[in-house]
Short mmCIF file of C-alpha atoms in Angstrom, two decimals:
data_model
loop_
_atom_site.label_atom_id
_atom_site.label_comp_id
_atom_site.label_asym_id
_atom_site.label_seq_id
_atom_site.Cartn_x
_atom_site.Cartn_y
_atom_site.Cartn_z
CA MET A 322 196.26 287.22 393.61
CA GLY A 323 194.35 285.79 396.36
CA ILE A 324 191.33 285.60 394.53
CA SER A 325 192.30 283.75 391.28
CA ILE A 326 193.56 281.24 393.59
CA TRP A 327 190.14 280.69 395.16
CA TYR A 328 188.69 280.76 391.74
CA SER A 329 191.02 277.96 390.32
CA ILE A 330 190.08 275.78 393.62
CA TRP A 331 186.37 276.35 393.33
CA SER A 332 186.00 276.20 389.86
CA MET A 333 187.87 272.62 389.99
CA ALA A 334 185.68 271.29 392.92
CA ARG A 335 184.47 267.68 392.24
CA THR A 336 181.81 265.22 393.53
CA GLN A 337 183.34 261.91 394.42
CA THR A 338 181.43 258.93 393.28
CA LEU A 339 181.88 255.03 393.58
CA VAL A 340 182.77 252.95 390.53
CA GLN A 341 182.81 249.33 390.82
CA LEU A 342 185.10 247.64 388.19
CA THR A 343 186.30 244.16 387.57
CA GLU A 344 189.62 242.77 388.38
CA GLU A 345 190.55 242.34 384.93
CA ILE A 346 189.60 245.69 383.79
CA LEU A 347 191.49 247.27 387.14
CA ALA A 348 194.53 245.22 386.28
CA GLU A 349 194.62 246.67 382.60
CA LEU A 350 193.55 250.00 383.73
CA ASP A 351 197.05 249.73 386.27
CA GLU A 352 199.10 248.53 383.50
CA LEU A 353 198.27 251.95 381.22
CA ARG A 354 198.76 253.94 384.27
CA ALA A 355 202.13 252.49 384.76
CA ARG A 356 202.96 252.90 380.64
CA GLU A 357 202.05 256.47 380.96
CA GLY A 358 203.87 257.46 383.96
CA GLY A 359 201.52 256.90 386.77
CA ARG A 360 198.48 258.83 385.71
CA SER A 361 196.16 258.54 388.44
CA ARG A 362 192.81 256.08 388.05
CA SER A 363 190.40 258.70 388.66
CA GLU A 364 192.54 261.12 386.00
CA LEU A 365 191.88 257.94 383.52
CA ILE A 366 188.60 257.29 384.18
CA ARG A 367 187.49 261.05 384.29
CA GLU A 368 188.93 261.30 380.77
CA ALA A 369 187.51 258.33 379.03
CA ILE A 370 184.05 260.00 380.72
CA GLU A 371 184.72 263.28 378.94
CA ARG A 372 185.67 261.70 375.85
CA TYR A 373 182.29 259.49 375.92
CA LEU A 374 180.23 262.66 376.78
CA ALA A 375 182.19 264.68 373.73
CA ALA A 376 181.10 261.78 371.73
CA GLN A 377 177.70 261.62 372.53
CA ARG A 378 177.42 265.48 371.85
CA ASP A 379 179.08 265.16 368.39
CA GLU A 380 176.50 262.24 367.80
CA THR A 381 173.38 264.52 368.74
CA ILE A 382 174.91 267.71 366.36
CA ASP A 383 175.30 265.29 363.49
CA ARG A 384 171.86 263.60 363.87
CA ALA A 385 170.26 267.10 363.90
CA ILE A 386 172.30 268.18 360.71
CA VAL A 387 171.18 264.93 359.00
CA GLU A 388 167.55 265.39 360.01
CA GLY A 389 167.56 269.34 358.80
CA TYR A 390 169.16 268.35 355.43
CA THR A 391 166.58 265.25 355.09
CA ARG A 392 163.50 268.03 356.05
CA TYR A 393 164.88 270.59 353.78
CA PRO A 394 167.39 269.29 351.04
CA PRO A 395 169.80 271.80 349.78
CA GLU A 396 168.94 272.59 345.96
CA ASP A 397 171.33 271.60 343.47
CA LEU A 398 171.54 274.16 341.12
CA GLY A 399 174.59 272.77 339.59
CA ALA A 400 172.95 269.65 338.49
CA GLU A 401 170.12 271.73 336.99
CA TRP A 402 172.56 273.94 335.02
CA ALA A 403 174.30 270.80 333.62
CA ALA A 404 171.15 269.61 332.89
CA ARG A 405 169.87 272.30 330.88
CA ALA A 406 173.41 272.88 329.12
CA SER A 407 173.21 268.82 328.01
CA ILE A 408 169.67 269.50 326.65
CA THR A 409 170.65 272.79 324.94
CA ALA A 410 173.96 270.96 323.39
CA GLU A 411 171.76 268.05 322.02
CA ASN A 412 171.10 268.07 318.42
CA TRP A 413 167.43 267.22 318.28
CA ASP A 414 167.26 267.50 314.44
CA GLU A 415 169.51 264.37 313.92
CA PRO A 416 167.39 261.36 313.84
CA ARG A 417 168.72 258.24 315.80
#
């Protein structure tokens, strides 16, 4: 049991960093904290950064998918089948 406690503490180790905020942002952040039950500033800022990083990862994946489909577009076998069926069904002997 003692090992799992130390592992939890070690895995949660953090580095402190200085973040400069305007008075307006700080006031709005503190207002939000009060409405949400007093979460810490650090917790809210950490959550905002995590969301930002996750969004960046998602955008990178999206760009890679679009690039892949742009380089190698999928074959639209359904459209080809529909075109062939339409041509076959056309009455070619009747003048227009």
